[in-house]
Coordinates of C-alpha atoms in Angstrom, one line a residue:
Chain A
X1 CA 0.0 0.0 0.0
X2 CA 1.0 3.4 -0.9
X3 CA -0.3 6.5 1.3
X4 CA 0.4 9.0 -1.7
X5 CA 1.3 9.3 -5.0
X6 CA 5.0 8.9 -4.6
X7 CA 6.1 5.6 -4.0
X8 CA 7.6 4.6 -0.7
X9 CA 11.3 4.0 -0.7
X10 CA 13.0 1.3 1.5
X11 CA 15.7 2.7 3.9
X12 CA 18.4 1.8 2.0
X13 CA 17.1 3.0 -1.2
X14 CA 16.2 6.7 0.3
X15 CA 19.5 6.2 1.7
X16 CA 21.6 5.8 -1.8
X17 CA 19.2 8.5 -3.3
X18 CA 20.1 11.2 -0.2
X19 CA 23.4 10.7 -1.0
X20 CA 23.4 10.4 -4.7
X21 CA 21.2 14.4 -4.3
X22 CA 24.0 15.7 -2.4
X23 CA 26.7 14.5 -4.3
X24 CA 25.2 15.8 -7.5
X25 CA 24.5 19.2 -5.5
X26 CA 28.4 19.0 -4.6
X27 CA 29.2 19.1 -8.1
X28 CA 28.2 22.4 -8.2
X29 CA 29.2 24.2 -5.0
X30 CA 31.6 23.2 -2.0
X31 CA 29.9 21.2 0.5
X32 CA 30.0 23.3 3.5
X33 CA 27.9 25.7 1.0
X34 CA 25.4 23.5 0.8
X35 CA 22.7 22.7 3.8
X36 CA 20.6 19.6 4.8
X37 CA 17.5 22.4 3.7
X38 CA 18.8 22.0 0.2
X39 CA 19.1 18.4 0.2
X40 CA 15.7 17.8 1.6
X41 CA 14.4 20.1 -1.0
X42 CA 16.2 18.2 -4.0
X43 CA 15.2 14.7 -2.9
X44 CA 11.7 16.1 -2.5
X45 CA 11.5 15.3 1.6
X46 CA 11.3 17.0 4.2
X47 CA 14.2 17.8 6.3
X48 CA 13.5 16.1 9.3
X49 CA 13.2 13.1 7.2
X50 CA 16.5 13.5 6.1
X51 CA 18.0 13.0 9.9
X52 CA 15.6 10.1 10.0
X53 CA 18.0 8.2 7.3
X54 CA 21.1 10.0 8.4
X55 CA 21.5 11.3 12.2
X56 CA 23.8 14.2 11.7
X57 CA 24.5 16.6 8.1
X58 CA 28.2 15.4 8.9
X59 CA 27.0 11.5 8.3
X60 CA 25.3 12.3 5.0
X61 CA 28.0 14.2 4.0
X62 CA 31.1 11.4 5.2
X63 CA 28.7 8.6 3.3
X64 CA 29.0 11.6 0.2
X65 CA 32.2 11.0 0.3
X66 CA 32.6 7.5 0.8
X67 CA 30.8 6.7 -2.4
X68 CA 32.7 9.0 -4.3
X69 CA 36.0 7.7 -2.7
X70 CA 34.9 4.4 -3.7
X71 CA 33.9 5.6 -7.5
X72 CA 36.8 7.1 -8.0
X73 CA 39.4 4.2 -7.1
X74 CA 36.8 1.7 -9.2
X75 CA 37.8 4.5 -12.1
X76 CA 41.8 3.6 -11.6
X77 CA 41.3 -0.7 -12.5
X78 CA 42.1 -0.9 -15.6
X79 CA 42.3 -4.5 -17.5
X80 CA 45.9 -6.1 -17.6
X81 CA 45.9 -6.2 -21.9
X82 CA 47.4 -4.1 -24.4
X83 CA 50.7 -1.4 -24.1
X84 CA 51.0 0.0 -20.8
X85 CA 50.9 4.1 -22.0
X86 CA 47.5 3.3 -23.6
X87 CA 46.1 2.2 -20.3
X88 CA 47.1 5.2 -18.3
X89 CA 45.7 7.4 -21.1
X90 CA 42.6 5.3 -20.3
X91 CA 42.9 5.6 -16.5
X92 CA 43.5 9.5 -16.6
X93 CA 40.4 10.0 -19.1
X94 CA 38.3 8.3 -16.9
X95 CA 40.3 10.6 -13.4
X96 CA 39.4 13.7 -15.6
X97 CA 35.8 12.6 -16.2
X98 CA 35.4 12.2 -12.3
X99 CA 37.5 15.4 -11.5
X100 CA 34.7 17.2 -14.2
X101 CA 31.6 15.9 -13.0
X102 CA 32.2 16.2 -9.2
X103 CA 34.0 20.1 -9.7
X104 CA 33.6 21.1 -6.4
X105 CA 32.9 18.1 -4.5
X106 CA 36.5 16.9 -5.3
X107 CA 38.1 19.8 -4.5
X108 CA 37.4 19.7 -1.1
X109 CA 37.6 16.1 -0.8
X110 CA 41.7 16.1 -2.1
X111 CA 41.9 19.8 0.3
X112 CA 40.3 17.6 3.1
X113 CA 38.4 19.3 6.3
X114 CA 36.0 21.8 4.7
X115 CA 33.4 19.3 4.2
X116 CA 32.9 18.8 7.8
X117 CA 30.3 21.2 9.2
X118 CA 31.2 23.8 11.6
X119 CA 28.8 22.8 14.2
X120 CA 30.0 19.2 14.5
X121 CA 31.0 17.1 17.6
X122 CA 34.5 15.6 17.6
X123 CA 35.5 17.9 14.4
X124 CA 39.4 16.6 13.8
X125 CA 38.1 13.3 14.2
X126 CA 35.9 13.7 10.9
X127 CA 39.2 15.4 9.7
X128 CA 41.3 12.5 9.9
X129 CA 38.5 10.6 8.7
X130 CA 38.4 12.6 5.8
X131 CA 41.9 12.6 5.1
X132 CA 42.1 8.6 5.8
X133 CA 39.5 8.1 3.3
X134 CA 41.5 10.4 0.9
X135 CA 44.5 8.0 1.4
X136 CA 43.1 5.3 0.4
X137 CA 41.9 6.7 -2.9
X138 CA 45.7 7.1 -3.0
X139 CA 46.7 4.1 -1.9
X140 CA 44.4 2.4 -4.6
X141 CA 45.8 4.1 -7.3
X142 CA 49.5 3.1 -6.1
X143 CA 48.4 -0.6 -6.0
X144 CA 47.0 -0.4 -9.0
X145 CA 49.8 1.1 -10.9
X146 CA 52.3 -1.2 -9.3
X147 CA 49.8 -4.7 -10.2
X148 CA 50.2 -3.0 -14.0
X149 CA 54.1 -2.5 -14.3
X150 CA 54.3 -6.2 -12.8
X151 CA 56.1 -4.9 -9.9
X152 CA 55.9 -7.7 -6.4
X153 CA 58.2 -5.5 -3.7
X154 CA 59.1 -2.1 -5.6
X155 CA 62.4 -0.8 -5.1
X156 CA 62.2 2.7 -2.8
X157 CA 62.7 4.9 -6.2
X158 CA 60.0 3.1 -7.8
X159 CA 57.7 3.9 -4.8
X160 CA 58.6 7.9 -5.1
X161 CA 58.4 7.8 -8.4
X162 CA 54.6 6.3 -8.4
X163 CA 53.4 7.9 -4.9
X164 CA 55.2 11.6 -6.5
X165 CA 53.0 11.2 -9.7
X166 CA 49.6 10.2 -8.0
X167 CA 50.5 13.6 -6.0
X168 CA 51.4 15.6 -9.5
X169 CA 48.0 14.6 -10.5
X170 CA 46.7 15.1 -8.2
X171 CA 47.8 19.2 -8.3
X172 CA 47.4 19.1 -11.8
X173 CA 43.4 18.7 -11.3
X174 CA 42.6 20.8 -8.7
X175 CA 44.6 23.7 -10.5
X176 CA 42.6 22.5 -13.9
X177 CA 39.4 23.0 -11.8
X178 CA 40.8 26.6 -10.6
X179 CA 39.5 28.4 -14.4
X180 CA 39.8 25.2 -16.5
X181 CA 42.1 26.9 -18.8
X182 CA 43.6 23.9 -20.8
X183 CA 41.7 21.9 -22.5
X184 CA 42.2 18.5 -20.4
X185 CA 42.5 16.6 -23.2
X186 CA 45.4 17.7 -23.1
X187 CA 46.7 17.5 -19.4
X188 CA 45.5 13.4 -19.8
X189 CA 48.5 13.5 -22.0
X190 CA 50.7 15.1 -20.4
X191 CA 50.0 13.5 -17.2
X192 CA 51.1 10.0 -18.9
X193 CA 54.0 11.9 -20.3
X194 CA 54.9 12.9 -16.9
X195 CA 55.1 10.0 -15.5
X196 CA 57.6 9.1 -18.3
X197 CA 59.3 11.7 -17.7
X198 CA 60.0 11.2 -14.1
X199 CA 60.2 7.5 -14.5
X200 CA 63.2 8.6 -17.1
X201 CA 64.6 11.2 -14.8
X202 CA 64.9 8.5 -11.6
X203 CA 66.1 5.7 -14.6
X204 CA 69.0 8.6 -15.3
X205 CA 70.1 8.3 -11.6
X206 CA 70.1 4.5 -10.9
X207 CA 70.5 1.6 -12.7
X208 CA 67.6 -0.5 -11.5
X209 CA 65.3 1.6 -12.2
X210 CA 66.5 2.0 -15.6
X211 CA 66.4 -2.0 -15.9
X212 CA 63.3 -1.7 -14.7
X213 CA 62.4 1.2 -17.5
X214 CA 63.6 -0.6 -20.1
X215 CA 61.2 -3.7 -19.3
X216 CA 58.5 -1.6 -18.4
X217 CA 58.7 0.4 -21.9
X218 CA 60.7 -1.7 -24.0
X219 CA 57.6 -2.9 -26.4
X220 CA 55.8 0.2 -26.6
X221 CA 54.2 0.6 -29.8
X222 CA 55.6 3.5 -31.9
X223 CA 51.8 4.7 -32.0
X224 CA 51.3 5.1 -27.9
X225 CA 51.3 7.6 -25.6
X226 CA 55.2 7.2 -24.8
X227 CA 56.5 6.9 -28.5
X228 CA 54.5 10.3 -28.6
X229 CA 56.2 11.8 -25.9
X230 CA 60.0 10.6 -27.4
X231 CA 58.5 12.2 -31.1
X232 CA 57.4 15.4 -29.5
X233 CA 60.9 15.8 -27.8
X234 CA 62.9 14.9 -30.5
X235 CA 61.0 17.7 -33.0
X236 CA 61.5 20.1 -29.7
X237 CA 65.1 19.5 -29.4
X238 CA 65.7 20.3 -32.9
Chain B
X1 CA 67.5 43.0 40.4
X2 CA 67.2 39.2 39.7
X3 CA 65.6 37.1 41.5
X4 CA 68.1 33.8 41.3
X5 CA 71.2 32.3 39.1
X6 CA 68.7 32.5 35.7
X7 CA 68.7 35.9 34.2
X8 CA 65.0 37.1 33.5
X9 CA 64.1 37.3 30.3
X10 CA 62.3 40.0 28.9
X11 CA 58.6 39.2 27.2
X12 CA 59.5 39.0 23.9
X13 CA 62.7 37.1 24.3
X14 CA 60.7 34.1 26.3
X15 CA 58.0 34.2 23.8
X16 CA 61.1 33.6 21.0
X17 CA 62.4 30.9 23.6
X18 CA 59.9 28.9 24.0
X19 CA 59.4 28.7 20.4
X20 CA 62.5 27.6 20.2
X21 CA 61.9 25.1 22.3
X22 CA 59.0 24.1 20.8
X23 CA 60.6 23.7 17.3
X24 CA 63.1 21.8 18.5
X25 CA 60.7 19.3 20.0
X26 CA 58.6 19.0 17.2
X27 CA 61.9 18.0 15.1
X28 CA 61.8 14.4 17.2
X29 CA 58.3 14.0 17.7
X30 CA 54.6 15.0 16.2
X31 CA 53.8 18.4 17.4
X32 CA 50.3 16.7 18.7
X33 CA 52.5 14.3 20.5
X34 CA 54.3 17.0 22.4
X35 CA 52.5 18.6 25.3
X36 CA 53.4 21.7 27.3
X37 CA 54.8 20.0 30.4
X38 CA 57.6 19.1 28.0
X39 CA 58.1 22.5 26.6
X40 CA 58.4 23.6 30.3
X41 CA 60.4 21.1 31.7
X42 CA 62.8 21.7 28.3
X43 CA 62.7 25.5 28.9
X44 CA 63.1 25.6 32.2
X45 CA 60.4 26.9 33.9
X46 CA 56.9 25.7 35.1
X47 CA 53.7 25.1 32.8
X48 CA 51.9 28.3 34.1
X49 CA 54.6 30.4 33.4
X50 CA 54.3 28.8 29.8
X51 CA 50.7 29.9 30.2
X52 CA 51.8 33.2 30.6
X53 CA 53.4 33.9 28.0
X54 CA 51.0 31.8 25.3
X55 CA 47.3 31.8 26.4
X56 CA 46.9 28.3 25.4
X57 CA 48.6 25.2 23.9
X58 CA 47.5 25.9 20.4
X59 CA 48.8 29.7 20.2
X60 CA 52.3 28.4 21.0
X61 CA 52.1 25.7 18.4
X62 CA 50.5 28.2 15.6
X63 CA 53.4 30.4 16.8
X64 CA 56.4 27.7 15.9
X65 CA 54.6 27.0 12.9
X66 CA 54.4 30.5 11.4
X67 CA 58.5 30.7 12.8
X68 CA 58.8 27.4 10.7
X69 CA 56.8 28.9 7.5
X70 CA 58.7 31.6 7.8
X71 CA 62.2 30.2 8.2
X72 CA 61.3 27.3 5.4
X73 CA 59.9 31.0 3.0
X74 CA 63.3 32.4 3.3
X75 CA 64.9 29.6 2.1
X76 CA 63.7 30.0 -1.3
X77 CA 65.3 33.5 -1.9
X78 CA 68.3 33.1 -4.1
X79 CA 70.7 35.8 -5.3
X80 CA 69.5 36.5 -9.0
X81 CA 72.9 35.5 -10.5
X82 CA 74.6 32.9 -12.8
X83 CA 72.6 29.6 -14.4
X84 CA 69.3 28.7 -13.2
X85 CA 70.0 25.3 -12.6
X86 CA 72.2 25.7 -10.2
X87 CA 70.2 28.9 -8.1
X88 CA 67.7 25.9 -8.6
X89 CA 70.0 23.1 -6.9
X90 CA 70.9 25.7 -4.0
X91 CA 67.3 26.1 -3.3
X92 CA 66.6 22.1 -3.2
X93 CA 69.5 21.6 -1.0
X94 CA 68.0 24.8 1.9
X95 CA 64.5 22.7 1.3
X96 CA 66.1 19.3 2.6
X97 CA 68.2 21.0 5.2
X98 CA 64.8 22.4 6.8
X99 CA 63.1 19.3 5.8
X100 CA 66.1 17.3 7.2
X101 CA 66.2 19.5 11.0
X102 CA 62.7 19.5 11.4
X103 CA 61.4 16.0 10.4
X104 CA 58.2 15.2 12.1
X105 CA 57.1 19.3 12.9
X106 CA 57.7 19.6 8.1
X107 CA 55.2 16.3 7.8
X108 CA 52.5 17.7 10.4
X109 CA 52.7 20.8 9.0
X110 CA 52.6 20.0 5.3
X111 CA 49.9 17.3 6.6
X112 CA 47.8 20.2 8.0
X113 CA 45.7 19.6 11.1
X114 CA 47.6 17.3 13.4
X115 CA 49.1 20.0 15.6
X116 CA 45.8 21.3 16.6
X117 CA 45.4 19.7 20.1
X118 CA 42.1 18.0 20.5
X119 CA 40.7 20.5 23.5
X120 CA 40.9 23.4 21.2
X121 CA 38.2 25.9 21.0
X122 CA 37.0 25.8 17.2
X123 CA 39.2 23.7 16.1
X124 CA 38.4 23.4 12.1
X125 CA 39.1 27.1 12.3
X126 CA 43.2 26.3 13.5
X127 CA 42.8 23.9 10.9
X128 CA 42.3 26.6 8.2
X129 CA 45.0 29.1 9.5
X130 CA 47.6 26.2 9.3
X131 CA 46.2 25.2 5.6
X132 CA 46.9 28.9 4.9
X133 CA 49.8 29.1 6.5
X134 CA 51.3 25.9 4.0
X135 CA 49.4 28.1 1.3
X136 CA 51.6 30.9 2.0
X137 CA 55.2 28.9 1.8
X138 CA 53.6 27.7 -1.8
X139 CA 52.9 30.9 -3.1
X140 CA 56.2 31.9 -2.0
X141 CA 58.0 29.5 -3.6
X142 CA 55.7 30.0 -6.1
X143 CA 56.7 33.5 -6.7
X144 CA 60.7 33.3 -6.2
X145 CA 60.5 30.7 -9.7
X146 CA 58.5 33.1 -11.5
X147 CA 60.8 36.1 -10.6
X148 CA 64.0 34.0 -11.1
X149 CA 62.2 32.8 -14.5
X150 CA 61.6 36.6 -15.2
X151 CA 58.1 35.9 -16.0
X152 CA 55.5 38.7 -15.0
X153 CA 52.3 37.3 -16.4
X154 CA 53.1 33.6 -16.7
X155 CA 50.5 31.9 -18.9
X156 CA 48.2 29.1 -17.5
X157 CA 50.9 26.2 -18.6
X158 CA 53.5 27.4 -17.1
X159 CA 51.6 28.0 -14.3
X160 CA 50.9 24.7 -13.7
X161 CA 54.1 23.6 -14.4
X162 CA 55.5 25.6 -11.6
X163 CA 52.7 24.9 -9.1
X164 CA 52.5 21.3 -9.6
X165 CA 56.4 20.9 -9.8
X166 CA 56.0 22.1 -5.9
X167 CA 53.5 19.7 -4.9
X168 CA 55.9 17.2 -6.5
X169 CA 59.1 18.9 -4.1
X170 CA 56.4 18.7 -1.3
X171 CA 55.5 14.9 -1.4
X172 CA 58.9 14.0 -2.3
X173 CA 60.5 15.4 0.6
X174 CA 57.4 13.7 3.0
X175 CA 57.5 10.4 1.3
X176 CA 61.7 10.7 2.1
X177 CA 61.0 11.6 5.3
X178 CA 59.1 7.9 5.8
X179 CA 62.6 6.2 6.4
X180 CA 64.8 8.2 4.2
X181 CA 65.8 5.1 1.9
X182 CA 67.4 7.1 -0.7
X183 CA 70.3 9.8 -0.2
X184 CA 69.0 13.2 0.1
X185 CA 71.6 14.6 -2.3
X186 CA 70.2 12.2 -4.6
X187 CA 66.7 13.6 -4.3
X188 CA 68.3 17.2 -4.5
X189 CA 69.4 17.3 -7.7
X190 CA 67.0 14.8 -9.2
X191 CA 63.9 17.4 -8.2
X192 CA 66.1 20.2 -10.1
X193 CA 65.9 17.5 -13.1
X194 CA 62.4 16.4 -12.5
X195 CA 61.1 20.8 -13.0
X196 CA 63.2 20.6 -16.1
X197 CA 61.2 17.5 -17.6
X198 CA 57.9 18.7 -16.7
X199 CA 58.7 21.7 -18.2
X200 CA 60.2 20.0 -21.4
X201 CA 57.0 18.0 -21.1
X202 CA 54.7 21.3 -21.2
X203 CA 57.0 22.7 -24.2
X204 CA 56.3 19.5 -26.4
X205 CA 52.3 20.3 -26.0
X206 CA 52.8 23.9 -27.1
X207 CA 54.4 26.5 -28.8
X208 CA 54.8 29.3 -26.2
X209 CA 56.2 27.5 -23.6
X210 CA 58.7 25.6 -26.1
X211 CA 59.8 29.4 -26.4
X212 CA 59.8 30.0 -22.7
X213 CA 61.8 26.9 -22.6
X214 CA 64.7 28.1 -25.0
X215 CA 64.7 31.2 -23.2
X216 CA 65.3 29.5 -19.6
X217 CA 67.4 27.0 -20.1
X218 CA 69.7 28.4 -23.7
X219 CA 72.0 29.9 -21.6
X220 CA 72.5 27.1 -19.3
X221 CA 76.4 25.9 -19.2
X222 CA 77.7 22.7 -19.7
X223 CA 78.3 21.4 -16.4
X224 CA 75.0 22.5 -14.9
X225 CA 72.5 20.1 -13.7
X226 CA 70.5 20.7 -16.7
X227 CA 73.2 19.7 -19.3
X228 CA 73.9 16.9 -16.4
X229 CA 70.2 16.1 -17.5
X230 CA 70.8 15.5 -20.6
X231 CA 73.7 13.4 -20.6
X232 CA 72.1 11.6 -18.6
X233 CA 69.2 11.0 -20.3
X234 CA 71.6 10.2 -23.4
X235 CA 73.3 7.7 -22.0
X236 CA 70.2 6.0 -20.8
X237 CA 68.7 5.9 -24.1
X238 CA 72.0 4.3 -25.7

């Protein structure tokens, strides 16, 4: 039975939808800018209905943030087939597409703290919560990357090189968000290109790493991301 | 007229004392695990007196962080004279030296938020003065390239070069700091290399900063890091 003409959602499902409202309302303005008022109002409920599926606006807006944590490391697996370049080109379209669609929302999720409400208990608790969460987007990313180059127990050069990147790209989005003015079809290149680059620059200073280049690069095709990068320099240098 | 063997200090000079202290705590430990019993015992003098002099726990750590921000700010002026490379190394090697000396105190503050002890009084606030404070040493170091670069309006790629090239010198030094596994020197002069390929990078996607390029880095001599760069890179290739 149905008491109106809107059908009644299970908790769960009002659940996913609260949070699916707010994260689409985050994609358009910081999240401390935007109240539980406005989420009620979007999901078509009433506000204290809202605290019926979430107690507090801090646990709507951590479970926000959870799912879109969790969206965006899903973004970074990437089937093991075909030249290593193309797949990062294919990883960092997808990043870009996140960083695009959640604008705001990911700012502050990368600049941690400013999504937690100013009226909150235990504030630098939610912090660290936030930055943990944060972390483990990064921390996915790394395992991924290293499952791709084949690597068991990388050597500490490889891990500075891979953890350095994730942070260039990290900086390389949020100052894309601030005015969008390059065309991120572009910065997916470069990105890939960067990490080249400082892969070559660490291979340059040690020997295992450049062992570890040369098998990691060795059968690029001479259409990929990387053979691109060598071309590009080559007509730059001249 | 004193009142024992210890001179008395004047305000000011107590206030840069404990400070002092402070800063060199937070080189062995967490600034959140320090408390002011230790700063007092290490000073000298009893916790109220502390008091005193800093109204609570969280103005005397905000205080040896802005010392810190300050100290670490100053390190990026370089005389504007000879190759750039080499102001460039200088600079990297006063970064690890401050990174190096204050260890735990450079990760909590580039971390943000963990020195704000848990009984503070609007807490997510202290958060946001130490996120500006970290602001403050970017845009600094920020603005000492672009005036060594002699770039008044730099255009959005080079921009981003520069900015995310400091988020790169930035997680380097804290992903170092996590058991220091390769030489610093190393690191030095491989983050001079590492701005030089993600500027080379920027100049193969576009035609005003492949001039920018040939304007920083023509004059460069031949046993500069940058040509180092290349020799290196020549060899690795061969």
């Amino acid at each position: 039975m149905t008491t109106g003409v809107r059908r009644r959602m299970g908790v769960e499902e009002r659940r996913q939808q609260l949070i699916g409202v707010a994260l689409e309302l985050f994609s358009q303005r910081s999240p401390d800018e935007v109240s539980i008022d406005e989420i009620a109002s979007a999901a078509g409920i009433s506000r204290p209905l809202v605290y019926h599926y979430f107690p507090g606006k801090l646990s709507l807006y951590e479970a926000a943030l959870k799912r879109a944590s969790e969206d965006l490391a899903a973004r970074f697996v990437e089937p093991h087939e075909g030249p290593l370049g193309a797949r990062l080109l294919r990883v960092m379209r997808r990043f870009f597409d996140f960083v695009e669609d959640h604008g705001p929302g990911f700012s502050a999720l990368m600049r941690g703290g400013p999504a937690v409400p100013a009226d909150t208990d235990r504030p630098l608790d939610a912090v660290s919560r936030t930055n943990a969460l944060v972390d483990s987007v990064r921390q996915a990313a790394y395992v991924q990357i290293l499952a791709h180059l084949e690597v068991q127990d990388p050597p500490a050069r490889l891990e500075l090189v891979v953890r350095s990147w994730i942070s260039l790209v990290e900086s390389t989005a949020l100052i894309w968000l601030d005015g969008r003015r390059i065309p991120r079809r572009e910065l997916e290149v470069q990105l890939v290109h960067d990490f080249a680059a400082l892969a070559a620059v660490s291979a340059a200073h040690d020997a295992e790493m450049a062992a570890l280049l040369r098998r990691m690069f060795g059968n690029e095709p001479g259409d990929g991301p990387f053979a691109d990068l060598v071309t590009r320099l080559v007509t730059l240098a001249s």
